[in-house]
Coordinates of C-alpha atoms and ligand atoms in Angstrom, one line a residue:
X56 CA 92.4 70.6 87.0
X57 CA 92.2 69.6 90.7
X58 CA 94.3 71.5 93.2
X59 CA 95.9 69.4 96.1
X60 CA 98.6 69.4 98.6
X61 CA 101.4 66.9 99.0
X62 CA 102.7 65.6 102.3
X63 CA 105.5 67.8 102.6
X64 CA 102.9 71.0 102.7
X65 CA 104.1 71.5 98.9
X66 CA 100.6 72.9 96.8
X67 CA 100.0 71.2 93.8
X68 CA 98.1 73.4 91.3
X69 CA 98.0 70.5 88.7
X70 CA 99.6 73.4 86.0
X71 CA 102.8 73.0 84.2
X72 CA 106.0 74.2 85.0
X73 CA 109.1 75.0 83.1
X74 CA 111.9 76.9 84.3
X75 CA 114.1 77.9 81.2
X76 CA 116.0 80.5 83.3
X77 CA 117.1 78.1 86.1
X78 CA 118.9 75.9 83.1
X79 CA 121.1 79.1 82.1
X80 CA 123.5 78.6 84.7
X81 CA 124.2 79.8 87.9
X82 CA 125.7 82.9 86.7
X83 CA 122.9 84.3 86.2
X84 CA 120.6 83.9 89.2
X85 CA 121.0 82.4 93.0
X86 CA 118.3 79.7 94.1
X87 CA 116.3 81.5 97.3
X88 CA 113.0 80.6 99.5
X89 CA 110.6 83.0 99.2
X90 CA 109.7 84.2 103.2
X91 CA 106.3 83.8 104.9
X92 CA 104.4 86.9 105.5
X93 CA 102.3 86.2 108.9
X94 CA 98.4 85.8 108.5
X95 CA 98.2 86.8 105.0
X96 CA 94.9 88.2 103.5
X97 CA 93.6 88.9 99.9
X98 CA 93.8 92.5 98.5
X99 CA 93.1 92.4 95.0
X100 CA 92.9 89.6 92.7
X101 CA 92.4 89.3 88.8
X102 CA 89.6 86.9 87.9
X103 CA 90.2 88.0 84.2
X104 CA 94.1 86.5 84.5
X105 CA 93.7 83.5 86.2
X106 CA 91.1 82.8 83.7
X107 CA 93.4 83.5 80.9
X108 CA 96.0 81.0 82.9
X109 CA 93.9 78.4 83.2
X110 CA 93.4 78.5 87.2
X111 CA 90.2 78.3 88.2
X112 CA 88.9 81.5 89.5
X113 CA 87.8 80.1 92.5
X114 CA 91.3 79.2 93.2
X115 CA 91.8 82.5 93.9
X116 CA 89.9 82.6 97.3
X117 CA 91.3 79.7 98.6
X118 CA 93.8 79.6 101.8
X119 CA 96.3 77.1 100.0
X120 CA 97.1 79.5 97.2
X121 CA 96.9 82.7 99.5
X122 CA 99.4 81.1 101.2
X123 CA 101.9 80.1 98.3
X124 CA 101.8 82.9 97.1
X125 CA 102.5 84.8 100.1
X126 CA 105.8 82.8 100.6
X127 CA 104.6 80.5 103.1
X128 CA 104.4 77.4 101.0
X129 CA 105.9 76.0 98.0
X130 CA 104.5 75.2 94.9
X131 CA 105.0 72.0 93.2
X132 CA 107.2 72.1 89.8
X133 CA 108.7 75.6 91.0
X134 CA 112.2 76.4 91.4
X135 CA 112.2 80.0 92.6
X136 CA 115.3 82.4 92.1
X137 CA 116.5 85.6 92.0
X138 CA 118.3 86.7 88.8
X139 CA 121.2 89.4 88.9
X140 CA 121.4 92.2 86.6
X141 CA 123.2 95.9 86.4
X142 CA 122.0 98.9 85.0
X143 CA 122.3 102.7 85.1
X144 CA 120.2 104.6 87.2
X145 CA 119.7 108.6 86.7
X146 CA 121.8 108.2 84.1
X147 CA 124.8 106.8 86.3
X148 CA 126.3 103.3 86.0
X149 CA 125.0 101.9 89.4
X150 CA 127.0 98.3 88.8
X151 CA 125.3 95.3 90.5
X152 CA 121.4 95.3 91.4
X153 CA 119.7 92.5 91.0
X154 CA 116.2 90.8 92.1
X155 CA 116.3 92.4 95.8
X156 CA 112.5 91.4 96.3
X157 CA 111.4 89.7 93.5
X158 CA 111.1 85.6 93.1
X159 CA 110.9 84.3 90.1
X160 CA 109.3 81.0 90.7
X161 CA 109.2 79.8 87.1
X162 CA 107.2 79.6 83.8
X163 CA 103.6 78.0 83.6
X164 CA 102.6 76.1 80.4
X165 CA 100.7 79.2 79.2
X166 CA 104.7 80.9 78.8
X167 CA 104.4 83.2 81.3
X168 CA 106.9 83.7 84.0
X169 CA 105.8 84.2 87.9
X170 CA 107.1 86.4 90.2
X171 CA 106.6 87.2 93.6
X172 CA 107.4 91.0 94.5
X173 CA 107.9 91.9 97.9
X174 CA 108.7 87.9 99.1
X175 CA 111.6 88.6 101.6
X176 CA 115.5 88.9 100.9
X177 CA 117.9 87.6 98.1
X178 CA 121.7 88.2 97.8
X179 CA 120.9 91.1 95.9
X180 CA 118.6 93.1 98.5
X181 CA 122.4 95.6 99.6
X182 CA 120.6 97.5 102.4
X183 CA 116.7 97.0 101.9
X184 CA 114.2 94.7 103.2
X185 CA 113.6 92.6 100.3
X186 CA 109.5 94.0 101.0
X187 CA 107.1 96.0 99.8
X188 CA 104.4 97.8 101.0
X189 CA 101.0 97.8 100.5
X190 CA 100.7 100.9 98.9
X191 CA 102.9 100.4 96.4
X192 CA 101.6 97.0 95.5
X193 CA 98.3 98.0 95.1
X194 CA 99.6 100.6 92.5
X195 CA 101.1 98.3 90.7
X196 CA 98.5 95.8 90.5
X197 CA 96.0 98.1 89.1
X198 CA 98.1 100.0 87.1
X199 CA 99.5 96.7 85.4
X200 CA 96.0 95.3 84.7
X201 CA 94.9 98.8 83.8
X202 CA 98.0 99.1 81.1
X203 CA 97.0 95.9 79.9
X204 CA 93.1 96.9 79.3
X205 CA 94.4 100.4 77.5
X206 CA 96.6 97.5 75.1
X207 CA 99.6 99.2 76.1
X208 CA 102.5 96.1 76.8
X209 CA 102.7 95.8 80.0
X210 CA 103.8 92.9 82.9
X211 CA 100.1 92.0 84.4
X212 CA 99.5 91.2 87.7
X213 CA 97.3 88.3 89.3
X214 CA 96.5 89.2 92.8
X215 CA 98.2 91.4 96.1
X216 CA 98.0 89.5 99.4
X217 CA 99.0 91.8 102.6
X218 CA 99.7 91.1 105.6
X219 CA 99.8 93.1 109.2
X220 CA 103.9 92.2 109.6
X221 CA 105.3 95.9 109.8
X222 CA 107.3 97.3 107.0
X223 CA 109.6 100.6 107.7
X224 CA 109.5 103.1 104.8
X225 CA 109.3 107.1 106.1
X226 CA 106.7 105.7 108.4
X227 CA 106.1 102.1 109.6
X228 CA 103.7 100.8 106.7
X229 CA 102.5 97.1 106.5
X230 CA 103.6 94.0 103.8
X231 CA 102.0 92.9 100.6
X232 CA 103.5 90.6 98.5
X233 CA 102.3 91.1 94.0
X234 CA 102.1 88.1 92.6
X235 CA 103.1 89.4 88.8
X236 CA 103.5 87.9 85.2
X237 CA 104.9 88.3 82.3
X238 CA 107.1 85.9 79.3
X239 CA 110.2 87.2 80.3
X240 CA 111.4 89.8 82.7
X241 CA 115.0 90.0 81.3
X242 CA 115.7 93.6 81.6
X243 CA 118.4 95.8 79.6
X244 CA 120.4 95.6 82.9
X245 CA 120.8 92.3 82.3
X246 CA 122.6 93.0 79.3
X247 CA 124.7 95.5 81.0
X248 CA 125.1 93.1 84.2
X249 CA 127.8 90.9 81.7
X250 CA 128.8 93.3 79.4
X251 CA 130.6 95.3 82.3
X252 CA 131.7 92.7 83.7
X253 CA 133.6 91.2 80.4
X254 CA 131.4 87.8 80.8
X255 CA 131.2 87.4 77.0
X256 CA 130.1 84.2 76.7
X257 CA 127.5 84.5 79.2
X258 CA 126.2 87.8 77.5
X259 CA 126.0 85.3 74.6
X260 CA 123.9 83.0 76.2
X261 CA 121.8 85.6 77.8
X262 CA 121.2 87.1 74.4
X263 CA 120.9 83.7 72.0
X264 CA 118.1 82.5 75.4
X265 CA 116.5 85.8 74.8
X266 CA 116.4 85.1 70.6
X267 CA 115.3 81.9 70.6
X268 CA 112.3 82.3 72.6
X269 CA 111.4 85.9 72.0
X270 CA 112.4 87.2 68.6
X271 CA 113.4 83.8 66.0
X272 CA 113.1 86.2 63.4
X273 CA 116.2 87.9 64.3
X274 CA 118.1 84.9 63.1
X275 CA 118.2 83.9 59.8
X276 CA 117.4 87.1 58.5
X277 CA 119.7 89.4 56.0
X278 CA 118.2 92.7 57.4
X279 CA 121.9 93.6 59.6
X280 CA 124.2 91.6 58.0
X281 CA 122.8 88.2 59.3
X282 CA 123.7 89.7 62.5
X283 CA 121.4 88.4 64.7
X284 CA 122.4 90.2 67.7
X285 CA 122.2 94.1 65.5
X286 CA 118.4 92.4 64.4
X287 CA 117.8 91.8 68.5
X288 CA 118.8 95.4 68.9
X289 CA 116.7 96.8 66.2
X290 CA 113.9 94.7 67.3
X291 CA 113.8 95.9 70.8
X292 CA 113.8 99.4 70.0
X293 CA 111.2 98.9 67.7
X294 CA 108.7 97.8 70.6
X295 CA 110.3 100.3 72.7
X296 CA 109.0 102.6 70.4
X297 CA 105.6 101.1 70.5
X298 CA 105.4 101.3 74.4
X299 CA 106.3 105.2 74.0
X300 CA 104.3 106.1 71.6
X301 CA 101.2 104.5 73.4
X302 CA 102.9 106.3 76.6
X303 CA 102.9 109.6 75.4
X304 CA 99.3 109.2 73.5
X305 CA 97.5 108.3 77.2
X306 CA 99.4 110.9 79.0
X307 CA 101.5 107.7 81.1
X308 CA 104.3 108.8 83.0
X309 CA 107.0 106.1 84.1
X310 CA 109.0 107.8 86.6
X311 CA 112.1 105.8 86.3
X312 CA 112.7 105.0 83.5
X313 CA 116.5 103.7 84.2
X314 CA 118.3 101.0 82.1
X315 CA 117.4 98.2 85.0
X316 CA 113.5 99.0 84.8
X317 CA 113.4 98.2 81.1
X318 CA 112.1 95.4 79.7
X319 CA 113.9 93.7 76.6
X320 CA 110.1 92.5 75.8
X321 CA 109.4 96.1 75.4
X322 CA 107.0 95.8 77.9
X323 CA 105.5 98.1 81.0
X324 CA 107.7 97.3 84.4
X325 CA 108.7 98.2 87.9
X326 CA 105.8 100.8 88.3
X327 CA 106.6 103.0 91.0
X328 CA 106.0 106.7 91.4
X329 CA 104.2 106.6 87.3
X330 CA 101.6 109.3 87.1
X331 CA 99.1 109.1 84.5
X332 CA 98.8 113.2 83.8
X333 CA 95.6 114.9 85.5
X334 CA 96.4 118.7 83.8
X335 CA 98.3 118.4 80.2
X336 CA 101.4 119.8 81.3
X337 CA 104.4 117.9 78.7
X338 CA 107.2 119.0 81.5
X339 CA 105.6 117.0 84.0
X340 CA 107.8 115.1 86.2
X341 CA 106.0 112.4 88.7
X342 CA 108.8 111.2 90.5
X343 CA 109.0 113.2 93.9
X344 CA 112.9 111.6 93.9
X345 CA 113.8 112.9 90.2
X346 CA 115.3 116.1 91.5
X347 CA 116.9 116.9 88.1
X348 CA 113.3 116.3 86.2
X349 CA 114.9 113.3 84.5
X350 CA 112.3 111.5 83.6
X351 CA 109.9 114.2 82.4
X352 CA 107.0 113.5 80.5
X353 CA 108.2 114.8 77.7
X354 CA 111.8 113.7 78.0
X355 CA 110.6 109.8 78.1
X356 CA 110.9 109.2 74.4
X357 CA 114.6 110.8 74.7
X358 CA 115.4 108.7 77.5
X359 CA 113.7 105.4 76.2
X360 CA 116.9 106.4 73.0
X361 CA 119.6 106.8 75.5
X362 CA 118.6 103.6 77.4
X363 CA 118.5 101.9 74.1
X364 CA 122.1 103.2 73.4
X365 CA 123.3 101.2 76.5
X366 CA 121.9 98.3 75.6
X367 CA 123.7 98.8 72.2
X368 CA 127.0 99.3 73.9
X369 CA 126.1 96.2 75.8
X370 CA 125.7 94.1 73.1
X371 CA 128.8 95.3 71.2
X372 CA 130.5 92.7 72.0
X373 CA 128.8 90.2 70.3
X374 CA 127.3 92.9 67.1
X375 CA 131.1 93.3 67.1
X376 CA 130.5 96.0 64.2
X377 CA 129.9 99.7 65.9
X378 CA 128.1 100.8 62.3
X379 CA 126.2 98.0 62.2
X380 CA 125.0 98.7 66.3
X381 CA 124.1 102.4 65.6
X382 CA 122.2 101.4 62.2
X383 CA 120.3 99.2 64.5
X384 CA 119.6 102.0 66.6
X385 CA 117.6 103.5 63.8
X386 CA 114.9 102.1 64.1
X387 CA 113.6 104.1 67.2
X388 CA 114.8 107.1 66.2
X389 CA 112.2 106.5 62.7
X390 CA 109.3 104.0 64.2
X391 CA 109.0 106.6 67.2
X392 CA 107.4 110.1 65.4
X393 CA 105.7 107.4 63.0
X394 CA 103.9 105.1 65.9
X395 CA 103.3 108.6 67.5
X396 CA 101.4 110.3 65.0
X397 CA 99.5 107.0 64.3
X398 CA 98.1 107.2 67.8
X399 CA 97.3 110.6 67.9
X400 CA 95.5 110.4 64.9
X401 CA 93.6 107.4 65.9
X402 CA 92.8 109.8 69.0
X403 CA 91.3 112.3 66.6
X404 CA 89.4 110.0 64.5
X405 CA 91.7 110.7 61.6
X406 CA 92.6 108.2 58.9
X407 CA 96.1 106.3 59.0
X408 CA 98.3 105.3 55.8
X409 CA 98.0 106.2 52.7
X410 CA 94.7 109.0 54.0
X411 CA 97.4 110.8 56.7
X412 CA 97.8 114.2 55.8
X413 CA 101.4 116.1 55.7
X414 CA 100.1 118.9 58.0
X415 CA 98.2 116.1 60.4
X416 CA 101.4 116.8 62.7
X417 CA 100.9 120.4 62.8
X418 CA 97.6 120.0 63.7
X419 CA 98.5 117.4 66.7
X420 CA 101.1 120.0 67.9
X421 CA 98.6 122.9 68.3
X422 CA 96.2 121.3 70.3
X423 CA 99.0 120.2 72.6
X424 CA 99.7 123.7 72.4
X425 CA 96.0 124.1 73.4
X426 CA 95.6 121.6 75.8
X427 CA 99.2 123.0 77.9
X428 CA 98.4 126.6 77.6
X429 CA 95.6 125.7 79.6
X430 CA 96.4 123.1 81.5
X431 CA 93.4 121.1 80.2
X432 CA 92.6 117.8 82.0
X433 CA 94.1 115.2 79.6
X434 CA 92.0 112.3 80.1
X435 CA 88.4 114.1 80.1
X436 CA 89.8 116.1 77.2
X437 CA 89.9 113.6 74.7
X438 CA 87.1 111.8 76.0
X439 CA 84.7 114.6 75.5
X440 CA 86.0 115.2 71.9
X441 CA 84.9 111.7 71.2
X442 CA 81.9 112.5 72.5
X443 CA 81.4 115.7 71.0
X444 CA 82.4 114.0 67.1
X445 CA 80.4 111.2 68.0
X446 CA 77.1 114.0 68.6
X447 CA 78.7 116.8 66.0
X448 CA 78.6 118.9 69.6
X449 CA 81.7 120.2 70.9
X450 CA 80.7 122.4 73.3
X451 CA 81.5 120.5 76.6
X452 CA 85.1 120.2 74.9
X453 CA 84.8 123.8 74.7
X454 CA 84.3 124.3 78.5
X455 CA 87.4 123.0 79.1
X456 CA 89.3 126.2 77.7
X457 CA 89.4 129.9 79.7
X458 CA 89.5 131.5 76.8
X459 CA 88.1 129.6 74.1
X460 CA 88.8 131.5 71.5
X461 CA 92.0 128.9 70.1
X462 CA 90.3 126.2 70.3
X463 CA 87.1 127.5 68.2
X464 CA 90.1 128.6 65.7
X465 CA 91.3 124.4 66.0
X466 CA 88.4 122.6 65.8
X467 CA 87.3 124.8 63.0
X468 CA 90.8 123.4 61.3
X469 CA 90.0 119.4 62.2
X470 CA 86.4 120.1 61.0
X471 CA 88.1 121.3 58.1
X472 CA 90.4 118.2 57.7
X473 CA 87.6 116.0 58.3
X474 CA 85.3 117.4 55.4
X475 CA 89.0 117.2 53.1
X476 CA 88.4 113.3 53.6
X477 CA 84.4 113.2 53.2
X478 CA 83.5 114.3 55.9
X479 CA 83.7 111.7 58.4
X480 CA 86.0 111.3 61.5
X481 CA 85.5 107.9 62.9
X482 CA 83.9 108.5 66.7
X483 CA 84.0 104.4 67.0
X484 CA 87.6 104.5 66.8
X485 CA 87.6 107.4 68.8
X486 CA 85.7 105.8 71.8
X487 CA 87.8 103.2 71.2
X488 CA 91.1 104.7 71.6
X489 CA 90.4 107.5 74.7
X490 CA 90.0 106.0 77.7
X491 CA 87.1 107.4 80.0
X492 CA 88.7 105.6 83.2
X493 CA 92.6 105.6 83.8
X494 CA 94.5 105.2 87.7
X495 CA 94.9 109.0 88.6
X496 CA 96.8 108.9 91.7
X497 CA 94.2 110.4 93.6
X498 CA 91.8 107.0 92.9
X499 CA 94.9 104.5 94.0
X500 CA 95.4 106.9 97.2
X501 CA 91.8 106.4 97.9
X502 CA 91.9 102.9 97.2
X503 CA 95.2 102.5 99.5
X504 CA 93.3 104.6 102.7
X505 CA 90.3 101.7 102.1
X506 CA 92.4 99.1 101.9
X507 CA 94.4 100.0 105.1
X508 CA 91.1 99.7 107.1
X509 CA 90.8 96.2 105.4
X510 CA 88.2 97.5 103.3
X511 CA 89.2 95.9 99.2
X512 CA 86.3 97.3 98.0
X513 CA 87.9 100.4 96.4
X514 CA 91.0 98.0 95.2
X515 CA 88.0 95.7 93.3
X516 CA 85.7 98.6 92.0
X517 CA 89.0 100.1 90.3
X518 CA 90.0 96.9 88.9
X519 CA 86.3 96.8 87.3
X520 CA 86.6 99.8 85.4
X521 CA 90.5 99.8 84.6
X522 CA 90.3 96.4 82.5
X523 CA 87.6 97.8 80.4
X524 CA 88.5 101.5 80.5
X525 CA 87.0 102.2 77.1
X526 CA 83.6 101.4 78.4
X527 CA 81.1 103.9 80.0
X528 CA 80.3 101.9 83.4
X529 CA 77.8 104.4 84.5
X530 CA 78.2 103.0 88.1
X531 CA 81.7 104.5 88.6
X532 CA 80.9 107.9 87.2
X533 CA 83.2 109.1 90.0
X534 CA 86.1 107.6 88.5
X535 CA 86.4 109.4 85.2
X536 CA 85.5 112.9 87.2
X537 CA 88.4 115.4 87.7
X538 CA 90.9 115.4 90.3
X539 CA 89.8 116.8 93.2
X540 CA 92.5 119.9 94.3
X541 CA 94.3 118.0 96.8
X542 CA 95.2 115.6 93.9
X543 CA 97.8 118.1 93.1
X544 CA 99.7 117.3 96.6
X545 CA 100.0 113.6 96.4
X546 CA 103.6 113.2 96.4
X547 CA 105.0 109.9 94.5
X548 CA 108.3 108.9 95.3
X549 CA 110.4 105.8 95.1
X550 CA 110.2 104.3 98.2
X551 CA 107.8 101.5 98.3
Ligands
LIG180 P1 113.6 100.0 91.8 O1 114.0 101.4 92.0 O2 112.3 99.6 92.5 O3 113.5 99.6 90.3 O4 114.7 99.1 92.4 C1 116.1 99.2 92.2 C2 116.9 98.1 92.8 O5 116.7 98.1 94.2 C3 116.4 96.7 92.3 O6 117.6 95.9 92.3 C4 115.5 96.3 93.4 O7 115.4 94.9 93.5 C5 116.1 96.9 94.6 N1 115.1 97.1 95.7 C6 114.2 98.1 95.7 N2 113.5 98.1 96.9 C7 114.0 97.0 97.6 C8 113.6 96.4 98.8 N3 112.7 96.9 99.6 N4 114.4 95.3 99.2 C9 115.3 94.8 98.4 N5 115.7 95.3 97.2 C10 115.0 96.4 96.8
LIG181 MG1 113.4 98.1 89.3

């Protein structure tokens, strides 16, 4: 593939675009121009993407694409938009949102959607700016891509460009513009947007699109009736319960989690003020802004049911069977525990299927007991009992604990356990499945300081250890070392 520019400044990256949204109607989105960003610069960019796109990776230092994709050109085939959707927020019908700063420029043959967040205003920016920050960009890039190399379903992100232009938040900040990806970014609010508003038929539309390309099995089948729209439901809360189970299991914190920031691909979006947990603490809330506590850590499973519950009132008008909608709700409600206590066993080293144990739960609940009574560091918890299986030494686990009386009392139990099933627990799987690096928010805020000075080199380091995160990368010790205390004041909100 060559990349080239037209006369009329348009950049030709020789890919292939579709743009199935665009052909749903005008209902459903309003036709915008991304806006330049003035002498834009690379902040981060992910070689490992654009090589799974098919762009060249030397595409990605080139001037032509930097500026594309900063708004200041257009790319060939594109036909960029800014879709409208609803949603509640805080558990509060908030009627129209929208994209406010987010372009969707189209699909690329590889069936993933492009978006640029933070490219100026659309009709559905109400008061804001249509911006974002750097800050905030460069969490989400890393954090996508970081989701991503945990295997947790997640929108990814190819690259941050900034620029010096001035952007007013509490203080004046600059502008960065994430260039992000993922096969669909229909959320539940888009459900909601023409559910409220009586637009049946395009609901139907919205919802048949959604079928056809992302779940075909839901037509056809005889699971809800041949109801494909109670199948849709039931298929969407079960990889909502995927997402939370792998959530909970790596100690990820959304934020806010509200019915327009949920992704009817089950997948990772809108990262804002998320918080993977430093100290176990299951009452943790990360979101400076949720007063209330919301959106908890330990409330997210809850509230992933009661966002799932508007999407099912939602699509009531086309399930047209209120029985049939809550039986489709079921599905969450029983895949959650299940997918739960899969992970956590995985995280212990412990068999799945048929060679889980009744009491397996009991013995996942007492070490989250443990770990909270002591506020153990999640993270380099599990990591050193992977260690200490893998060497039949658990005493750096044991440093972990004050008093560690309890968990001498545990890991006699799991010892236990583990000699019930021959003795083995599988430290492969173990290594495999806790992460030694995850984005803190101390290593983003450090990463943000550098990159303020122009400095990416904290942005790129991060990136290195985040898409692996399973591997040991003795270079970047630092990054898989506790918090340091002013961690603890970092305050994440939702401005960005
Ligand atoms: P969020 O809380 O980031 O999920 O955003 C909620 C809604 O506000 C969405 O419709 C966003 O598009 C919109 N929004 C957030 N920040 C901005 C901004 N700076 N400019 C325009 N719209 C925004
Ligand atoms: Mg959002």
């Amino acid at each position: 593939m060559t990349m080239t520019t037209d006369h009329q400044g348009e950049l030709d990256l020789g890919l292939r675009w579709r743009n199935s949204f665009s052909q749903l109607g005008e209902d459903f989105y309003t036709r915008v121009t991304p806006r330049p960003l003035r002498a834009p610069y690379w902040v981060g960019r992910s070689r490992s993407l654009a090589r799974e796109l098919g762009l060249e990776p030397h595409w990605l230092a080139s001037q032509e694409l930097l500026e594309a994709l900063s708004g200041n050109r257009r790319i060939a085939g594109t036909e960029p938009l800014a879709s409208v959707y609803s949603g509640h927020q805080f558990g509060v019908w908030a009627g129209q949102l929208g994209d406010g700063r987010a372009i969707l420029l189209g699909e690329t043959g590889a069936g993933m959607e492009l978006q640029l967040k933070g490219a100026g205003l659309t009709p559905y920016s109400r008061m804001a700016d249509g911006r974002a920050v750097l800050r905030s960009s460069i969490r989400e890039f890393l954090c996508s891509e970081a989701m991503h190399g945990l295997g947790i379903a997640s929108t990814r992100a190819l690259c941050v460009t900034g620029s010096d232009d001035p952007v007013y938040r509490e203080t004046e900040e600059t502008a960065a513009v994430l260039t992000r990806l993922a096969p669909s970014f229909v959320r539940f609010g888009h459900f909601e947007h023409f559910s409220y508003a009586g637009q049946h038929q395009q609901l139907k539309t919205l919802a048949d699109y959604v079928i056809d390309r992302h779940y075909p099995d839901c037509r056809g089948g005889d699971h809800y009736a041949g109801n494909a729209y109670a199948a849709l439901l039931a298929a969407v809360g079960d990889r909502t319960a995927d997402m939370l189970a792998h959530w909970q299991a790596v100690g990820f914190c959304h934020g806010v989690m509200n019915t327009d920031n949920m992704s009817i691909l089950g997948l990772t979006i809108d990262y804002g003020p998320f918080q993977f947990l430093d100290a176990y603490q299951p009452g943790h809330v990360c979101n400076h802004s949720d007063n209330q506590g919301r959106y908890a850590f330990d409330r997210q499973p809850q509230v992933a049911l009661w966002n799932l519950f508007r999407l099912a009132q939602s699509l009531l008008p086309l399930i047209d069977d209120q029985e049939l909608a809550l039986k489709a709700l079921e599905p969450f409600k029983t895949a959650f525990p299940v997918k739960f206590d899969d992970r956590m066993r995985a995280k212990l080293g412990l068999p799945g299927g048929t060679a889980a144990q009744e009491d397996d739960r009991s013995l996942i609940d007492s070490l989250l007991h443990l770990l909270a009574q002591a506020r153990v560091d999640y993270t380099i918890f599990w990591r050193r009992l992977s260690h200490g299986v893998a060497d039949g030494n658990p005493e750096r686990v044991r440093e972990l604990f004050v008093d560690p009386a309890g968990f001498d009392a545990w890991w006699q139990r799991y010892t236990t356990r583990a000699c019930a099933m021959s003795g083995k627990l599988d430290a492969k799987l173990m290594l495999q499945t806790n992460p030694k690096f995850v984005l803190r928010n101390h290593l983003a805020e450090l990463a943000i300081r550098q990159a303020r000075t122009r400095d990416f080199a904290g942005v790129e380091n991060l990136l290195t250890v985040l898409e692996t995160p399973f591997d040991e990368h003795p270079e970047f010790e630092e990054f898989a070392a506790f918090p340091p205390d002013w961690a603890h004041s970092i305050e994440i909100s939702c401005s960005s």
